[in-house]
Tab-separated table of C-alpha atoms in Angstrom:
chain	number	residue	atom	x	y	z
A	1	MET	CA	109.526	99.495	101.043
A	2	ALA	CA	108.498	96.968	103.648
A	3	LYS	CA	107.006	93.647	102.565
A	4	MET	CA	103.947	92.655	104.547
A	5	ASP	CA	101.670	89.629	104.453
A	6	PHE	CA	98.056	90.569	103.700
A	7	ALA	CA	96.033	87.360	104.057
A	8	GLY	CA	98.772	85.299	102.429
A	9	VAL	CA	99.623	87.846	99.723
A	10	LEU	CA	102.916	89.700	100.099
A	11	GLU	CA	102.542	93.403	99.384
A	12	GLU	CA	105.004	96.268	99.591
A	13	VAL	CA	103.964	99.219	101.732
A	14	VAL	CA	105.662	102.414	102.827
A	15	THR	CA	105.582	103.294	106.503
A	16	ARG	CA	106.666	106.377	108.388
A	17	GLU	CA	109.562	104.426	109.842
A	18	GLU	CA	111.272	103.896	106.499
A	19	PHE	CA	110.124	107.232	105.043
A	20	PRO	CA	110.005	109.636	108.006
A	21	LEU	CA	108.780	113.208	107.820
A	22	GLU	CA	112.364	114.489	107.875
A	23	LYS	CA	113.053	112.603	104.641
A	24	ALA	CA	109.865	113.991	103.083
A	25	ARG	CA	110.944	117.522	103.989
A	26	GLU	CA	114.334	116.907	102.397
A	27	VAL	CA	112.783	115.625	99.167
A	28	LEU	CA	110.389	118.593	99.009
A	29	LYS	CA	112.753	121.328	100.250
A	30	ASP	CA	113.029	123.018	96.842
A	31	GLU	CA	109.406	122.477	95.855
A	32	VAL	CA	106.415	124.782	95.998
A	33	VAL	CA	103.255	122.726	96.370
A	34	ALA	CA	100.277	124.477	94.781
A	35	VAL	CA	96.992	123.037	96.015
A	36	LEU	CA	94.219	123.847	93.550
A	37	GLY	CA	90.822	123.714	95.211
A	38	TYR	CA	89.836	124.156	98.828
A	39	GLY	CA	87.181	121.522	99.294
A	40	VAL	CA	87.525	118.836	101.946
A	41	GLN	CA	90.647	117.238	100.422
A	42	GLY	CA	92.315	120.474	99.335
A	43	MET	CA	91.782	122.067	102.724
A	44	ALA	CA	92.953	119.033	104.705
A	45	GLN	CA	96.017	118.242	102.623
A	46	SER	CA	97.184	121.855	102.374
A	47	LEU	CA	96.822	122.477	106.124
A	48	ASN	CA	98.559	119.211	107.026
A	49	MET	CA	101.485	119.975	104.723
A	50	ARG	CA	101.750	123.526	106.043
A	51	ASP	CA	101.790	122.214	109.606
A	52	ASN	CA	104.513	119.756	108.572
A	53	GLY	CA	106.762	122.531	107.297
A	54	ILE	CA	106.206	122.140	103.539
A	55	ARG	CA	106.039	125.245	101.322
A	56	VAL	CA	102.410	125.346	100.248
A	57	ILE	CA	100.258	127.812	98.356
A	58	VAL	CA	96.548	127.541	97.638
A	59	GLY	CA	94.642	128.330	94.455
A	60	VAL	CA	90.907	129.036	94.438
A	61	ARG	CA	88.458	131.345	92.711
A	62	PRO	CA	88.912	134.844	94.205
A	63	GLY	CA	85.949	136.177	96.132
A	64	GLY	CA	84.107	132.906	96.535
A	65	ARG	CA	83.287	130.980	99.697
A	66	SER	CA	86.453	128.889	99.400
A	67	TRP	CA	88.521	132.064	99.152
A	68	GLU	CA	86.961	133.374	102.347
A	69	LYS	CA	87.415	130.008	104.090
A	70	ALA	CA	91.068	129.856	103.056
A	71	GLN	CA	91.709	133.314	104.485
A	72	LYS	CA	90.125	132.296	107.776
A	73	ASP	CA	92.526	129.345	107.845
A	74	GLY	CA	95.500	131.674	107.533
A	75	TRP	CA	96.238	131.695	103.809
A	76	VAL	CA	97.244	135.217	102.764
A	77	PRO	CA	96.175	136.719	99.404
A	78	GLY	CA	99.197	137.526	97.250
A	79	GLU	CA	101.504	135.485	99.484
A	80	THR	CA	100.061	132.004	99.934
A	81	LEU	CA	96.606	132.429	98.373
A	82	PHE	CA	96.118	132.983	94.647
A	83	SER	CA	93.760	132.367	91.778
A	84	LEU	CA	93.818	128.830	90.407
A	85	GLU	CA	95.907	129.807	87.379
A	86	GLU	CA	98.435	131.893	89.311
A	87	ALA	CA	98.910	129.183	91.903
A	88	ALA	CA	99.485	126.648	89.111
A	89	GLU	CA	102.048	129.000	87.530
A	90	ARG	CA	103.903	129.385	90.818
A	91	GLY	CA	103.902	125.749	91.879
A	92	THR	CA	106.460	123.089	91.036
A	93	ILE	CA	104.019	120.435	92.251
A	94	VAL	CA	100.438	121.146	91.251
A	95	GLN	CA	97.868	119.269	93.314
A	96	TYR	CA	94.724	119.177	91.183
A	97	LEU	CA	92.111	118.788	93.919
A	98	VAL	CA	89.059	120.544	92.524
A	99	SER	CA	86.044	118.279	91.945
A	100	ASP	CA	86.128	115.738	89.126
A	101	ALA	CA	83.667	117.758	87.056
A	102	ALA	CA	85.630	120.958	87.715
A	103	GLN	CA	88.853	119.239	86.639
A	104	LYS	CA	87.331	118.733	83.212
A	105	GLN	CA	86.096	122.312	83.030
A	106	MET	CA	89.298	123.899	84.350
A	107	TRP	CA	91.828	121.809	82.427
A	108	PRO	CA	92.158	124.130	79.370
A	109	ARG	CA	93.141	126.918	81.804
A	110	ILE	CA	95.462	124.836	83.986
A	111	GLU	CA	97.402	122.868	81.367
A	112	PRO	CA	99.181	125.965	79.920
A	113	CYS	CA	100.441	126.806	83.425
A	114	LEU	CA	102.411	123.564	83.721
A	115	LYS	CA	106.151	123.799	83.103
A	116	PRO	CA	108.735	121.124	82.260
A	117	GLY	CA	109.715	119.213	85.381
A	118	ASN	CA	106.531	120.032	87.287
A	119	ALA	CA	104.569	117.281	88.943
A	120	LEU	CA	100.806	117.059	88.368
A	121	TYR	CA	99.249	115.427	91.434
A	122	PHE	CA	95.831	113.846	91.863
A	123	SER	CA	94.034	112.200	94.774
A	124	HIS	CA	91.741	110.237	92.485
A	125	GLY	CA	92.320	108.417	89.204
A	126	PHE	CA	89.093	109.730	87.646
A	127	SER	CA	90.314	112.404	85.223
A	128	ILE	CA	93.318	110.434	83.962
A	129	VAL	CA	91.624	107.056	83.548
A	130	TYR	CA	88.545	108.518	81.841
A	131	LYS	CA	90.525	111.017	79.750
A	132	ASP	CA	88.328	110.328	76.729
A	133	GLN	CA	85.474	111.936	78.647
A	134	THR	CA	87.362	114.511	80.729
A	135	GLY	CA	89.915	115.675	78.176
A	136	VAL	CA	92.614	115.708	80.880
A	137	VAL	CA	95.745	114.559	79.028
A	138	PRO	CA	98.890	115.793	80.788
A	139	PRO	CA	101.840	116.980	78.673
A	140	SER	CA	104.797	114.610	78.352
A	141	TYR	CA	107.135	116.956	80.230
A	142	VAL	CA	105.565	116.594	83.700
A	143	ASP	CA	105.393	113.854	86.307
A	144	VAL	CA	101.858	112.520	86.809
A	145	ILE	CA	101.389	111.149	90.308
A	146	MET	CA	98.704	110.309	92.852
A	147	VAL	CA	98.213	109.963	96.580
A	148	ALA	CA	94.667	108.899	97.435
A	149	PRO	CA	93.730	108.977	101.141
A	150	LYS	CA	91.317	106.203	102.055
A	151	GLY	CA	88.859	108.524	103.720
A	152	SER	CA	87.263	111.936	103.477
A	153	GLY	CA	89.278	115.116	103.829
A	154	THR	CA	87.525	115.666	107.129
A	155	SER	CA	89.118	112.466	108.457
A	156	VAL	CA	92.485	113.316	106.890
A	157	ARG	CA	92.583	116.541	108.910
A	158	ALA	CA	90.998	115.215	112.104
A	159	ASN	CA	93.292	112.187	112.267
A	160	PHE	CA	96.315	114.411	111.662
A	161	LEU	CA	95.336	116.747	114.479
A	162	ALA	CA	94.798	113.735	116.730
A	163	GLY	CA	98.366	112.625	116.075
A	164	SER	CA	97.503	109.613	113.937
A	165	GLY	CA	96.876	109.427	110.202
A	166	ILE	CA	94.818	107.766	107.507
A	167	ASN	CA	96.012	105.123	105.071
A	168	ALA	CA	96.517	106.118	101.440
A	169	SER	CA	97.300	104.510	98.106
A	170	PHE	CA	99.836	105.955	95.687
A	171	ALA	CA	100.657	105.616	92.006
A	172	VAL	CA	102.915	107.026	89.321
A	173	ALA	CA	101.399	107.288	85.854
A	174	GLN	CA	104.231	109.242	84.213
A	175	ASP	CA	107.810	109.737	85.398
A	176	HIS	CA	109.392	112.528	83.375
A	177	THR	CA	111.957	113.674	85.921
A	178	GLY	CA	113.075	110.329	87.304
A	179	ARG	CA	111.991	111.641	90.710
A	180	ALA	CA	108.273	110.997	90.431
A	181	ARG	CA	108.216	108.135	92.915
A	182	GLU	CA	110.134	109.894	95.684
A	183	ARG	CA	108.053	113.029	95.169
A	184	THR	CA	104.902	110.943	95.513
A	185	LEU	CA	106.011	109.194	98.684
A	186	ALA	CA	107.200	112.464	100.232
A	187	LEU	CA	103.828	114.068	99.560
A	188	GLY	CA	102.030	111.046	100.973
A	189	ILE	CA	103.966	111.366	104.225
A	190	ALA	CA	103.632	115.167	104.255
A	191	ILE	CA	99.826	115.049	104.084
A	192	GLY	CA	99.830	112.743	107.104
A	193	SER	CA	99.271	109.268	105.663
A	194	GLY	CA	99.422	106.426	108.170
A	195	TYR	CA	101.033	104.165	105.593
A	196	LEU	CA	101.087	104.038	101.777
A	197	PHE	CA	100.302	101.108	99.504
A	198	GLU	CA	100.956	101.033	95.787
A	199	THR	CA	98.242	100.865	93.159
A	200	THR	CA	97.560	102.171	89.657
A	201	PHE	CA	95.344	105.040	88.579
A	202	GLU	CA	92.986	102.468	87.057
A	203	HIS	CA	92.731	100.264	90.130
A	204	GLU	CA	92.271	103.267	92.403
A	205	VAL	CA	89.346	104.709	90.500
A	206	TYR	CA	87.673	101.348	89.861
A	207	SER	CA	87.811	100.387	93.538
A	208	ASP	CA	86.944	103.880	94.757
A	209	LEU	CA	83.864	104.360	92.589
A	210	THR	CA	82.675	100.837	93.377
A	211	GLY	CA	83.211	101.351	97.108
A	212	GLU	CA	81.408	104.696	97.239
A	213	ARG	CA	78.407	103.357	95.371
A	214	GLY	CA	78.588	100.087	97.282
A	215	VAL	CA	79.406	99.229	100.883
A	216	LEU	CA	80.785	102.615	101.934
A	217	MET	CA	77.749	104.716	101.069
A	218	GLY	CA	75.164	103.587	98.521
A	219	ALA	CA	74.627	100.003	99.677
A	220	LEU	CA	74.878	100.993	103.330
A	221	ALA	CA	72.154	103.613	103.017
A	222	GLY	CA	69.936	101.379	100.878
A	223	ILE	CA	70.156	98.385	103.227
A	224	MET	CA	69.433	100.571	106.241
A	225	GLU	CA	66.379	102.051	104.556
A	226	ALA	CA	65.081	98.603	103.573
A	227	GLN	CA	65.374	97.151	107.080
A	228	TYR	CA	63.876	100.274	108.669
A	229	GLN	CA	60.893	100.158	106.299
A	230	VAL	CA	60.251	96.477	107.038
A	231	LEU	CA	60.320	97.064	110.796
A	232	ARG	CA	58.004	100.059	110.527
A	233	ALA	CA	55.606	98.149	108.276
A	234	HIS	CA	55.313	95.485	110.975
A	235	GLY	CA	54.410	97.927	113.706
A	236	HIS	CA	57.760	98.799	115.280
A	237	SER	CA	58.133	102.382	116.491
A	238	PRO	CA	60.516	104.817	114.745
A	239	SER	CA	62.888	104.850	117.728
A	240	GLU	CA	63.011	101.053	117.908
A	241	ALA	CA	63.448	100.659	114.151
A	242	PHE	CA	66.250	103.238	114.051
A	243	ASN	CA	68.058	101.838	117.068
A	244	GLU	CA	67.985	98.303	115.682
A	245	THR	CA	69.002	99.461	112.193
A	246	VAL	CA	71.524	102.254	112.647
A	247	GLU	CA	72.322	103.209	116.212
A	248	GLU	CA	73.515	99.819	117.439
A	249	LEU	CA	75.654	99.440	114.321
A	250	THR	CA	77.346	102.840	114.546
A	251	GLN	CA	77.629	103.111	118.311
A	252	SER	CA	78.652	99.565	119.166
A	253	LEU	CA	79.150	96.857	116.577
A	254	ILE	CA	81.114	98.687	113.862
A	255	ARG	CA	83.535	99.930	116.512
A	256	LEU	CA	84.275	96.333	117.477
A	257	VAL	CA	84.790	95.451	113.813
A	258	ALA	CA	87.169	98.404	113.403
A	259	GLU	CA	89.208	97.419	116.427
A	260	HIS	CA	89.364	93.635	116.077
A	261	GLY	CA	87.623	92.375	112.928
A	262	MET	CA	84.254	90.879	112.054
A	263	ASP	CA	84.931	87.489	113.623
A	264	TRP	CA	85.836	89.115	116.951
A	265	MET	CA	82.640	91.141	116.892
A	266	TYR	CA	80.633	87.972	116.200
A	267	ALA	CA	82.399	86.163	119.055
A	268	ASN	CA	81.445	88.947	121.448
A	269	CYS	CA	77.742	88.989	120.646
A	270	SER	CA	75.030	86.713	121.958
A	271	THR	CA	74.891	83.151	120.665
A	272	THR	CA	71.509	83.926	119.114
A	273	ALA	CA	72.964	86.873	117.199
A	274	GLN	CA	75.956	84.801	116.135
A	275	ARG	CA	73.863	81.989	114.673
A	276	GLY	CA	71.492	84.251	112.796
A	277	ALA	CA	74.247	86.469	111.401
A	278	LEU	CA	76.374	83.540	110.280
A	279	ASP	CA	73.418	81.981	108.446
A	280	TRP	CA	71.977	85.119	106.852
A	281	ARG	CA	75.304	86.594	105.730
A	282	HIS	CA	75.417	83.980	102.947
A	283	GLU	CA	71.935	84.956	101.775
A	284	PHE	CA	72.846	88.639	101.592
A	285	ARG	CA	76.069	87.826	99.734
A	286	ARG	CA	74.251	85.704	97.154
A	287	VAL	CA	71.636	88.400	96.567
A	288	THR	CA	74.043	91.340	96.343
A	289	LEU	CA	76.945	89.717	94.456
A	290	PRO	CA	75.311	90.211	91.018
A	291	VAL	CA	74.527	93.840	91.927
A	292	PHE	CA	78.158	94.499	92.832
A	293	GLU	CA	79.354	92.851	89.621
A	294	ARG	CA	76.974	95.023	87.589
A	295	LEU	CA	78.176	98.079	89.489
A	296	TYR	CA	81.842	97.256	88.830
A	297	GLN	CA	81.240	96.817	85.120
A	298	SER	CA	79.386	100.140	85.022
A	299	VAL	CA	82.444	101.777	86.596
A	300	VAL	CA	84.966	100.130	84.254
A	301	SER	CA	82.926	100.896	81.146
A	302	GLY	CA	82.869	104.608	81.967
A	303	GLU	CA	79.091	104.751	82.366
A	304	GLU	CA	79.367	105.988	85.958
A	305	THR	CA	81.774	108.672	84.778
A	306	ARG	CA	79.321	109.800	82.098
A	307	ILE	CA	76.568	110.091	84.706
A	308	VAL	CA	78.788	112.030	87.126
A	309	LEU	CA	80.086	114.504	84.565
A	310	LYS	CA	76.649	115.153	83.102
A	311	ALA	CA	74.963	115.640	86.480
A	312	ASN	CA	77.724	117.601	88.173
A	313	SER	CA	78.163	119.953	85.228
A	314	ALA	CA	74.490	120.937	85.082
A	315	PRO	CA	73.836	124.574	86.063
A	316	ASP	CA	71.196	123.506	88.600
A	317	TYR	CA	73.270	120.672	90.088
A	318	LYS	CA	73.568	122.183	93.563
A	319	GLU	CA	69.829	122.794	93.774
A	320	LYS	CA	69.038	119.241	92.684
A	321	LEU	CA	71.647	117.839	95.063
A	322	GLU	CA	70.197	119.756	97.987
A	323	ALA	CA	66.726	118.501	97.096
A	324	GLU	CA	67.944	114.879	97.147
A	325	LEU	CA	69.803	115.359	100.414
A	326	ARG	CA	66.803	117.142	101.907
A	327	GLU	CA	64.597	114.188	100.970
A	328	MET	CA	66.971	111.907	102.879
A	329	ARG	CA	67.342	114.297	105.803
A	330	GLU	CA	63.601	114.832	106.165
A	331	SER	CA	62.652	111.160	105.824
A	332	GLU	CA	61.124	109.617	108.928
A	333	MET	CA	64.136	107.389	109.422
A	334	TRP	CA	66.697	110.177	109.639
A	335	ARG	CA	64.410	112.524	111.552
A	336	ALA	CA	64.075	109.711	114.086
A	337	GLY	CA	67.854	109.386	113.952
A	338	ALA	CA	68.354	113.039	114.846
A	339	LYS	CA	66.236	112.534	117.962
A	340	VAL	CA	68.004	109.298	118.886
A	341	ARG	CA	71.423	110.977	118.542
A	342	SER	CA	70.326	113.831	120.792
A	343	LEU	CA	69.576	111.269	123.498
A	344	ARG	CA	73.043	109.734	123.500
A	345	PRO	CA	74.602	110.009	126.993
A	346	GLU	CA	77.455	112.220	125.791
A	347	ASN	CA	74.912	114.704	124.457
A	348	TRP	CA	72.698	114.920	127.531
A	349	LYS	CA	75.773	115.283	129.709
A	350	THR	CA	76.697	118.311	127.622
A	351	ALA	CA	73.154	119.618	127.966
A	352	GLU	CA	73.359	119.209	131.747
A	353	LYS	CA	76.540	121.265	131.817
A	354	GLN	CA	74.901	123.986	129.737
A	355	VAL	CA	71.908	124.112	132.088
A	356	ALA	CA	74.205	124.264	135.130
A	357	SER	CA	76.252	127.016	133.520
A	358	THR	CA	73.145	129.048	132.726
A	359	ALA	CA	71.809	128.574	136.262
A	360	SER	CA	75.021	129.925	137.776
A	361	VAL	CA	74.847	133.196	135.834
């Protein structure tokens, strides 16, 4: 592992240079990787491994939408596509990538399929860390490992196809075979990770649940909605409020942050923007710091897990979820956003091509 300086703290990371794909293939040459679940992570990781020459099979519920999607992606029933239980029986590495709530529900059917020397793989620490609520307690005769991409499955696949990758954390919770670590690293490289950094199941799930509810999704959406509402209440038009709240962030500023960092983005904005942002950032930090602390404690205590398992296990969960997403989608802010996005130059250039193509027929 390479030692790298992260803001004055030396950390060990694994790069593709020291653990190339050829080494991953060698480590996994006698393995059959059974990917259980064909959601965004299951689909992305299974396809990436297949493209990288790893022996992969997929397990999903026969006849469902995921089964149909898997067939369209080239998985063959009876050869590389099986029921969840049969895939688990056939695999030497079982990637448990169904949803967190489904992991709890499916565990009594999956555990008996595990054999001595198998590896049980996760991409999230949820079920293991909150085992008192999920009931997921792996047997002592398997390796328990994790590779957690730091992004959605959509990005895992898209970045892979673009020839890059996405960073991932990894952890070993149980090493029965003495090979758990090399299996983990090989899988991390095989799914297309840019580089791998070590963590624990606990740290992964605490940071992940906090991040999703915080800056990555929950806080981001809430802050956007608050600013948009204030602008609208003071007479600004929907297009102006959306552009100043969302569009400029996503189409300009956040790209500069991604490429060079926050300070570089500040240095390349107007002096008026610099001064105001530098002053008000402290105010926002002071106001939100107690909220983030409360959120973190809710994650660590297991309260967020209780909420997730209860909600996601309800028979009408999908209907309630769609209602909540519809409320967001149909709000003035995001309806204005749909119109603003349609007016982006890359979109009207496409529209011009379509019109020209139709006119030539």
